[in-house]
Amino acid sequence: MTTHFGIKLHNKEGGHKLTADNYVRDKDIDPSSEESKIKLKKVMTRFDLNMRYFKSLSWDKFDEELSKFVISNNFYIIDDLNCVEGIAGYYVMVLDEYRQVYIGVSGRRHGIKRRIPQHWSRQIPLDRLGAECSGSLAIDSFRALDTTRIFVRPDYEDSFFEDYTLNEFLEGRLVAKFPLDYCLNQAMIHIPREFIFERLKDRDLRDSKVYQ
């Protein structure tokens, strides 16, 4: 059994890294349905364009932006999720191969240790792939071994807000600080009002680069 960041990974159909072959679940594809074929073609075109876009990004520039972000926002790197078991706080999943990050938040109920593997274990159904409000791939489309670094900003002093909505708002402030070209967080629901216009403009620019 593979262990990743101290977590034992259960066998997953298609393996522990994202590929074109495992992006869509086999059971979601109906070869006798024309509608299913059209949807699959659209979803895979979106996948291919995003993969081409990721490869076009500079890893050095990405790493520079990541370094600035984690230092200025008091994150630190970990190599074992067991050190944040039952601990609330914010986390950054780094997908170096794709020059992308995902910024998330976890309450004390699950803790950072349980929250991150939830992203690894899910697989988005075909009906929902491509249903997002922008052209980026979702973090839950990627797999465990795609996450190559993890940074955390835990709350060890029980000062994390009980109001989870407020925690998500603070997560949105963090997301707004990271260049959208390198960020898988595309939803705008938790982005503070003072950042929303610029963020929407950046998302449109990113989508124009992906879809030309």
XYZ file of N, CA and C in Angstrom:
636
model
N 0.847 -1.205 0.000
C 0.000 0.000 0.000
C 0.882 1.254 0.000
N 0.578 2.194 -0.872
C 1.354 3.428 -0.984
C 1.062 4.361 0.185
N 2.108 4.977 0.743
C 1.956 5.994 1.789
C 2.406 7.332 1.234
N 1.590 8.356 1.464
C 1.875 9.693 0.928
C 1.573 10.719 2.012
N 2.575 11.504 2.380
C 2.451 12.463 3.481
C 1.917 11.780 4.751
N 2.387 10.558 4.999
C 2.009 9.836 6.197
C 0.645 9.185 6.138
N -0.032 9.266 4.991
C -1.374 8.709 4.830
C -1.301 7.472 3.938
N -1.898 6.376 4.386
C -1.962 5.170 3.559
C -3.058 5.347 2.508
N -2.672 5.189 1.258
C -3.604 5.389 0.161
C -4.244 4.069 -0.228
N -5.564 4.045 -0.256
C -6.273 2.857 -0.705
C -6.216 2.784 -2.235
N -6.282 1.599 -2.746
C -6.269 1.426 -4.194
C -7.396 2.219 -4.836
N -7.080 2.922 -5.901
C -8.070 3.734 -6.598
C -8.008 3.404 -8.081
N -9.157 3.194 -8.661
C -9.207 2.843 -10.081
C -8.457 3.885 -10.913
N -7.510 3.421 -11.702
C -6.754 4.329 -12.547
C -5.469 4.829 -11.928
N -5.223 4.494 -10.647
C -3.971 4.896 -10.020
C -4.066 6.187 -9.233
N -2.924 6.630 -8.731
C -2.878 7.773 -7.812
C -2.376 9.063 -8.456
N -2.283 9.083 -9.792
C -1.959 10.321 -10.497
C -3.002 10.547 -11.597
N -3.323 11.806 -11.829
C -4.307 12.143 -12.859
C -3.746 11.865 -14.250
N -4.567 11.230 -15.098
C -4.221 11.019 -16.503
C -5.471 11.263 -17.341
N -5.276 11.324 -18.642
C -6.427 11.463 -19.539
C -7.341 10.252 -19.440
N -6.785 9.106 -19.098
C -7.576 7.874 -19.044
C -8.435 7.767 -17.784
N -8.004 8.414 -16.682
C -8.791 8.288 -15.448
C -9.522 9.571 -15.055
N -9.467 10.585 -15.896
C -10.143 11.849 -15.596
C -11.656 11.650 -15.499
N -12.206 10.796 -16.339
C -13.641 10.492 -16.332
C -13.828 9.044 -15.887
N -14.786 8.815 -15.004
C -15.075 7.457 -14.551
C -15.675 6.634 -15.690
N -15.187 5.414 -15.834
C -15.687 4.537 -16.896
C -17.197 4.341 -16.813
N -17.699 4.226 -15.584
C -19.126 3.952 -15.417
C -20.013 5.120 -15.838
N -19.415 6.312 -16.000
C -20.195 7.482 -16.411
C -20.346 7.579 -17.926
N -19.591 6.757 -18.651
C -19.592 6.854 -20.117
C -20.557 5.818 -20.694
N -21.519 6.291 -21.451
C -22.488 5.414 -22.115
C -22.191 5.435 -23.617
N -21.492 4.442 -24.134
C -21.100 4.456 -25.554
C -22.278 4.411 -26.522
N -23.441 4.060 -26.010
C -24.628 4.005 -26.879
C -25.398 5.326 -26.901
N -24.964 6.280 -26.073
C -25.668 7.559 -25.970
C -24.913 8.647 -26.712
N -25.563 9.280 -27.677
C -24.937 10.377 -28.414
C -24.672 11.566 -27.501
N -25.597 11.795 -26.586
C -25.423 12.897 -25.629
C -24.185 12.677 -24.764
N -23.992 11.431 -24.318
C -22.821 11.103 -23.507
C -21.535 11.295 -24.304
N -21.533 10.923 -25.555
C -20.352 11.088 -26.407
C -19.996 12.566 -26.578
N -21.024 13.403 -26.790
C -20.796 14.835 -26.978
C -20.238 15.456 -25.699
N -20.837 15.072 -24.580
C -20.383 15.603 -23.296
C -18.950 15.173 -23.011
N -18.634 13.900 -23.294
C -17.285 13.398 -23.062
C -16.270 14.144 -23.931
N -16.610 14.369 -25.182
C -15.702 15.084 -26.077
C -15.444 16.498 -25.578
N -16.483 17.176 -25.104
C -16.339 18.534 -24.582
C -15.453 18.552 -23.336
N -15.691 17.603 -22.439
C -14.933 17.528 -21.195
C -13.460 17.214 -21.471
N -13.187 16.311 -22.399
C -11.804 15.952 -22.693
C -11.070 17.054 -23.447
N -11.805 17.806 -24.258
C -11.184 18.969 -24.912
C -10.763 19.986 -23.854
N -11.620 20.208 -22.897
C -11.316 21.107 -21.779
C -10.099 20.602 -21.005
N -10.036 19.313 -20.769
C -8.904 18.699 -20.084
C -7.611 18.935 -20.861
N -7.626 18.651 -22.151
C -6.420 18.785 -22.974
C -5.931 20.230 -23.035
N -6.862 21.176 -23.146
C -6.474 22.589 -23.220
C -5.855 23.059 -21.906
N -6.409 22.604 -20.795
C -5.833 22.976 -19.505
C -4.457 22.360 -19.312
N -4.281 21.114 -19.741
C -2.970 20.482 -19.619
C -1.920 21.234 -20.441
N -2.303 21.648 -21.627
C -1.389 22.429 -22.457
C -1.060 23.767 -21.800
N -2.067 24.364 -21.190
C -1.852 25.639 -20.488
C -0.899 25.460 -19.301
N -1.118 24.425 -18.486
C -0.240 24.197 -17.338
C 1.218 24.073 -17.776
N 1.443 23.354 -18.881
C 2.812 23.150 -19.369
C 3.451 24.441 -19.868
N 2.619 25.405 -20.238
C 3.143 26.675 -20.748
C 3.630 27.597 -19.634
N 3.258 27.300 -18.389
C 3.595 28.170 -17.269
C 5.033 27.949 -16.810
N 5.651 28.995 -16.320
C 7.017 28.922 -15.815
C 7.018 28.358 -14.395
N 7.747 27.249 -14.184
C 7.828 26.700 -12.839
C 8.589 27.644 -11.918
N 9.630 28.299 -12.416
C 10.404 29.227 -11.584
C 9.531 30.387 -11.106
N 8.725 30.941 -11.997
C 7.840 32.032 -11.610
C 6.794 31.536 -10.613
N 6.259 30.367 -10.871
C 5.295 29.769 -9.957
C 5.898 29.592 -8.565
N 7.090 29.033 -8.494
C 7.725 28.787 -7.201
C 8.059 30.096 -6.483
N 8.400 31.110 -7.260
C 8.664 32.427 -6.677
C 7.390 32.997 -6.023
N 6.266 32.890 -6.735
C 4.997 33.381 -6.182
C 4.589 32.574 -4.948
N 4.805 31.273 -4.993
C 4.472 30.426 -3.861
C 5.317 30.786 -2.643
N 6.605 30.990 -2.839
C 7.504 31.345 -1.733
C 7.078 32.656 -1.086
N 6.753 33.646 -1.912
C 6.301 34.931 -1.368
C 5.022 34.757 -0.565
N 4.113 33.949 -1.089
C 2.820 33.770 -0.438
C 2.961 33.095 0.922
N 3.693 31.988 0.979
C 3.758 31.238 2.235
C 4.510 32.024 3.308
N 5.519 32.788 2.907
C 6.276 33.581 3.878
C 5.431 34.723 4.414
N 4.770 35.449 3.525
C 4.007 36.623 3.947
C 2.737 36.266 4.711
N 2.266 35.017 4.566
C 1.030 34.618 5.246
C 1.259 33.557 6.323
N 2.528 33.380 6.714
C 2.873 32.542 7.871
C 2.495 31.066 7.712
N 2.657 30.538 6.516
C 2.508 29.108 6.293
C 3.874 28.431 6.441
N 3.856 27.159 6.788
C 5.105 26.401 6.797
C 4.861 25.025 6.190
N 5.913 24.436 5.678
C 5.799 23.170 4.967
C 5.779 21.995 5.944
N 5.015 20.955 5.607
C 5.012 19.719 6.388
C 5.217 18.542 5.434
N 5.700 17.431 5.972
C 5.838 16.232 5.147
C 5.033 15.067 5.707
N 4.272 15.318 6.781
C 3.465 14.270 7.398
C 2.178 14.900 7.938
N 1.051 14.488 7.393
C -0.230 15.058 7.815
C -0.625 14.654 9.228
N 0.031 13.667 9.788
C -0.297 13.265 11.156
C -0.005 14.369 12.169
N 0.857 15.314 11.802
C 1.187 16.396 12.733
C 0.061 17.421 12.845
N -0.936 17.336 11.957
C -2.072 18.270 12.031
C -3.385 17.491 12.198
N -3.298 16.333 12.829
C -4.509 15.560 13.096
C -5.386 16.304 14.097
N -6.659 16.511 13.746
C -7.590 17.198 14.633
C -7.338 18.686 14.765
N -6.437 19.226 13.933
C -6.075 20.642 14.010
C -6.783 21.412 12.901
N -7.484 22.482 13.278
C -8.121 23.351 12.291
C -7.094 24.294 11.691
N -7.442 24.890 10.565
C -6.560 25.882 9.978
C -6.628 25.893 8.469
N -5.649 26.564 7.865
C -5.595 26.727 6.412
C -4.461 25.864 5.851
N -4.614 25.474 4.609
C -3.598 24.637 3.980
C -3.428 25.025 2.522
N -2.253 24.735 1.996
C -1.950 24.946 0.577
C -1.440 23.632 0.015
N -2.185 23.084 -0.936
C -1.744 21.884 -1.654
C -1.006 22.350 -2.908
N 0.216 21.875 -3.091
C 1.047 22.290 -4.221
C 1.147 21.141 -5.220
N 0.804 21.430 -6.462
C 0.890 20.453 -7.538
C 1.983 20.935 -8.499
N 3.233 20.600 -8.178
C 4.377 21.171 -8.886
C 4.365 20.857 -10.375
N 3.968 19.655 -10.743
C 3.976 19.268 -12.154
C 3.083 20.181 -12.994
N 2.031 20.704 -12.357
C 1.060 21.532 -13.069
C 1.225 23.019 -12.771
N 2.182 23.371 -11.921
C 2.411 24.766 -11.517
C 1.121 25.370 -10.945
N 0.465 24.623 -10.057
C -0.804 25.038 -9.484
C -0.817 24.802 -7.976
N -1.622 25.626 -7.289
C -1.890 25.392 -5.869
C -3.394 25.362 -5.655
N -3.770 24.793 -4.528
C -5.147 24.909 -4.057
C -5.079 25.336 -2.602
N -5.802 26.392 -2.260
C -5.814 26.936 -0.906
C -7.133 26.545 -0.249
N -7.053 25.897 0.915
C -8.266 25.419 1.567
C -8.279 25.714 3.050
N -9.417 25.409 3.662
C -9.600 25.619 5.094
C -10.278 24.383 5.673
N -9.928 24.047 6.898
C -10.564 22.918 7.575
C -10.917 23.317 8.997
N -12.129 22.980 9.407
C -12.527 23.201 10.787
C -11.992 22.104 11.693
N -12.235 22.254 12.972
C -11.704 21.305 13.942
C -12.407 19.950 13.860
N -13.621 19.933 13.330
C -14.371 18.680 13.257
C -13.616 17.622 12.455
N -13.009 18.053 11.321
C -12.265 17.117 10.490
C -10.758 17.274 10.665
N -10.316 18.496 10.829
C -8.892 18.736 10.912
C -8.235 18.667 9.542
N -7.066 19.297 9.433
C -6.366 19.349 8.148
C -5.985 17.947 7.678
N -5.627 17.077 8.627
C -5.207 15.722 8.243
C -6.302 14.984 7.476
N -7.534 15.097 7.885
C -8.634 14.406 7.207
C -9.112 15.161 5.974
N -9.001 16.488 6.021
C -9.573 17.290 4.930
C -8.825 17.083 3.622
N -7.512 17.110 3.644
C -6.747 17.004 2.398
C -6.977 15.660 1.685
N -6.942 14.515 2.387
C -7.214 13.255 1.691
C -8.622 13.150 1.109
N -9.555 13.968 1.599
C -10.882 13.982 0.987
C -10.797 14.439 -0.469
N -9.922 15.386 -0.749
C -9.720 15.824 -2.136
C -9.171 14.677 -2.983
N -8.264 13.899 -2.400
C -7.624 12.806 -3.136
C -8.583 11.664 -3.439
N -9.533 11.435 -2.556
C -10.374 10.243 -2.670
C -11.598 10.451 -3.560
N -11.966 11.690 -3.818
C -13.158 11.952 -4.612
C -12.876 11.840 -6.104
N -13.935 11.626 -6.858
C -13.847 11.730 -8.312
C -15.139 12.357 -8.814
N -14.983 13.406 -9.597
C -16.142 14.174 -10.049
C -16.855 13.433 -11.172
N -18.168 13.238 -11.064
C -18.926 12.565 -12.131
C -18.889 13.361 -13.435
N -19.057 12.662 -14.527
C -19.038 13.301 -15.847
C -20.046 14.437 -15.940
N -21.232 14.259 -15.342
C -22.266 15.282 -15.412
C -21.838 16.599 -14.777
N -20.884 16.517 -13.845
C -20.430 17.733 -13.161
C -19.129 18.285 -13.716
N -18.405 17.478 -14.459
C -17.166 17.976 -15.059
C -17.506 19.034 -16.104
N -16.864 20.163 -15.989
C -17.161 21.228 -16.938
C -18.333 22.087 -16.533
N -18.934 21.776 -15.374
C -20.083 22.566 -14.924
C -19.661 23.769 -14.092
N -18.361 23.899 -13.809
C -17.878 25.013 -13.016
C -18.050 26.319 -13.782
N -17.892 27.418 -13.041
C -18.146 28.727 -13.645
C -16.949 29.235 -14.437
N -15.863 28.470 -14.502
C -14.723 28.883 -15.321
C -14.106 27.640 -15.947
N -13.021 27.844 -16.679
C -12.451 26.746 -17.443
C -11.371 25.941 -16.759
N -11.095 26.195 -15.489
C -10.031 25.466 -14.814
C -10.493 24.071 -14.402
N -9.528 23.181 -14.172
C -9.847 21.884 -13.594
C -10.011 22.037 -12.084
N -10.873 21.217 -11.506
C -11.122 21.273 -10.067
C -10.067 20.476 -9.316
N -9.788 20.865 -8.079
C -8.795 20.167 -7.276
C -9.171 18.700 -7.092
N -10.465 18.388 -7.008
C -10.884 17.009 -6.791
C -10.717 16.129 -8.026
N -10.352 16.736 -9.145
C -10.032 15.940 -10.338
C -8.630 15.346 -10.250
N -7.777 15.964 -9.430
C -6.405 15.480 -9.287
C -6.359 14.374 -8.235
N -5.226 13.720 -8.147
C -5.097 12.566 -7.269
C -3.956 12.748 -6.278
N -3.842 11.811 -5.367
C -2.933 11.983 -4.232
C -1.507 12.336 -4.640
N -0.928 11.590 -5.574
C 0.481 11.798 -5.912
C 0.712 13.048 -6.755
N -0.368 13.702 -7.184
C -0.223 14.992 -7.861
C 0.148 16.089 -6.861
N -0.195 15.895 -5.585
C 0.181 16.846 -4.534
C 1.600 16.534 -4.090
N 2.513 17.457 -4.360
C 3.935 17.214 -4.101
C 4.468 17.969 -2.880
N 3.772 19.033 -2.482
C 4.137 19.769 -1.267
C 2.861 20.207 -0.561
N 2.948 20.323 0.742
C 1.821 20.824 1.538
C 2.350 21.858 2.527
N 1.702 23.017 2.547
C 1.985 24.056 3.524
C 0.744 24.240 4.402
N 0.943 24.546 5.659
C -0.186 24.714 6.575
C -0.011 25.969 7.424
N -1.143 26.499 7.853
C -1.176 27.545 8.880
C -2.217 27.098 9.906
N -1.789 26.251 10.834
C -2.747 25.663 11.767
C -3.135 26.631 12.878
N -4.206 26.272 13.566
C -4.644 26.995 14.756
C -4.432 26.072 15.944
N -3.364 26.296 16.688
C -3.061 25.461 17.839
C -3.641 26.027 19.137
N -4.217 27.231 19.070
C -4.639 27.915 20.288
C -6.154 28.005 20.428
N -6.875 27.164 19.699
C -8.334 27.112 19.793
C -8.992 28.460 19.520
N -8.364 29.252 18.655
C -8.934 30.563 18.335
C -9.639 30.565 16.979
N -9.721 29.390 16.349
C -10.387 29.312 15.052
C -11.865 29.608 15.234
N -12.421 30.362 14.295
C -13.800 30.799 14.434
C -14.775 29.622 14.389
N -15.752 29.670 15.276
C -16.797 28.655 15.239
C -17.694 28.843 14.015
N -17.786 30.084 13.555
C -18.582 30.390 12.367
C -17.772 30.013 11.125
N -18.095 28.874 10.524
C -17.299 28.379 9.405
C -17.376 29.314 8.205
N -18.498 30.025 8.065
C -18.637 30.978 6.954
C -17.569 32.056 7.041
N -17.275 32.510 8.244
C -16.234 33.526 8.424
C -14.869 32.951 8.079
N -14.635 31.692 8.447
C -13.367 31.055 8.076
C -13.210 30.985 6.554
N -14.308 30.692 5.858
C -14.258 30.639 4.394
C -14.021 32.026 3.804
N -14.556 33.056 4.455
C -14.304 34.422 3.997
C -12.812 34.748 4.119
N -12.208 34.335 5.237
C -10.773 34.559 5.413
C -9.962 33.724 4.428
N -10.464 32.531 4.110
C -9.839 31.718 3.058
C -9.871 32.480 1.737
N -11.010 33.128 1.452
C -11.136 33.906 0.227
C -10.129 35.033 0.146
N -9.818 35.642 1.276
C -8.798 36.701 1.292
C -7.431 36.132 0.920
N -7.140 34.927 1.387
C -5.875 34.293 1.028
C -5.839 33.954 -0.457
N -6.929 33.385 -0.953
C -7.004 33.019 -2.375
C -6.784 34.239 -3.252
N -7.363 35.370 -2.857
C -7.266 36.595 -3.652
C -5.836 37.104 -3.758
N -4.967 36.649 -2.882
C -3.573 37.097 -2.897
C -2.693 36.274 -3.835
N -3.222 35.150 -4.323
C -2.382 34.274 -5.143
C -2.742 34.457 -6.609
N -1.742 34.665 -7.483
C -2.028 34.877 -8.904
C -2.894 33.766 -9.486
N -3.942 34.129 -10.183
C -4.933 33.169 -10.644
C -4.374 32.205 -11.686
N -3.349 32.611 -12.403
C -2.740 31.707 -13.380
C -2.257 30.419 -12.722
N -1.883 30.514 -11.443
C -1.285 29.379 -10.742
C -2.196 28.816 -9.652
N -3.466 29.140 -9.699
C -4.358 28.802 -8.592
C -5.595 28.056 -9.083
N -5.865 26.888 -8.498
C -7.025 26.099 -8.878
C -8.317 26.609 -8.244
N -8.208 27.488 -7.249
C -9.410 28.094 -6.656
C -9.985 29.101 -7.648
N -11.061 28.747 -8.313
C -11.638 29.609 -9.337
C -12.974 30.231 -8.919
N -13.658 29.619 -7.958
C -14.960 30.133 -7.518
C -14.790 31.499 -6.859
N -15.783 32.351 -7.016
C -15.716 33.710 -6.494
C -16.589 33.913 -5.260
N -17.254 32.865 -4.795
C -18.266 33.028 -3.760
C -17.693 33.582 -2.454
N -16.443 33.237 -2.118
C -15.870 33.691 -0.850
C -14.824 34.794 -1.023
N -14.663 35.305 -2.241
C -13.699 36.375 -2.470
C -14.273 37.684 -1.933
N -13.547 38.406 -1.055
C -14.050 39.675 -0.514
C -14.346 40.691 -1.621
N -15.294 41.544 -1.336
C -15.795 42.480 -2.344
C -14.696 43.346 -2.947
N -13.722 43.753 -2.117
C -12.685 44.654 -2.628
C -11.772 43.988 -3.656
N -11.791 42.648 -3.724
C -10.948 41.929 -4.668
C -11.720 41.361 -5.853
N -13.029 41.374 -5.785
C -13.820 40.585 -6.717
C -13.686 41.044 -8.161
N -13.688 42.352 -8.408
C -13.622 42.841 -9.787
C -12.315 42.436 -10.442
N -11.204 42.643 -9.746
C -9.892 42.297 -10.298
C -9.774 40.792 -10.502
N -10.352 40.033 -9.579
C -10.273 38.576 -9.683
C -11.077 38.056 -10.876
N -12.246 38.634 -11.089
C -13.060 38.244 -12.242
C -12.342 38.564 -13.553
N -11.708 39.721 -13.599
C -10.952 40.101 -14.790
C -9.794 39.132 -15.035
N -9.103 38.763 -13.951
C -7.995 37.811 -14.079
C -8.492 36.448 -14.550
N -9.669 36.039 -14.080
C -10.202 34.750 -14.494
C -10.554 34.756 -15.976
N -11.116 35.863 -16.449
C -11.419 35.975 -17.874
C -10.144 35.919 -18.708
N -9.088 36.579 -18.227
C -7.813 36.553 -18.936
C -7.220 35.146 -18.963
N -7.323 34.461 -17.829
C -6.816 33.101 -17.777
C -7.568 32.206 -18.753
N -8.878 32.310 -18.763
C -9.676 31.481 -19.670
C -9.375 31.795 -21.128
N -9.087 33.060 -21.420
C -8.750 33.415 -22.799
C -7.415 32.794 -23.214
N -6.484 32.635 -22.264
C -5.216 31.971 -22.575
C -5.430 30.476 -22.801
N -6.299 29.884 -22.011
C -6.551 28.452 -22.141
C -7.279 28.135 -23.439
N -8.321 28.926 -23.728
C -9.183 28.608 -24.867
C -8.864 29.416 -26.111
N -7.933 30.374 -25.980
C -7.465 31.169 -27.119
C -8.632 31.741 -27.930
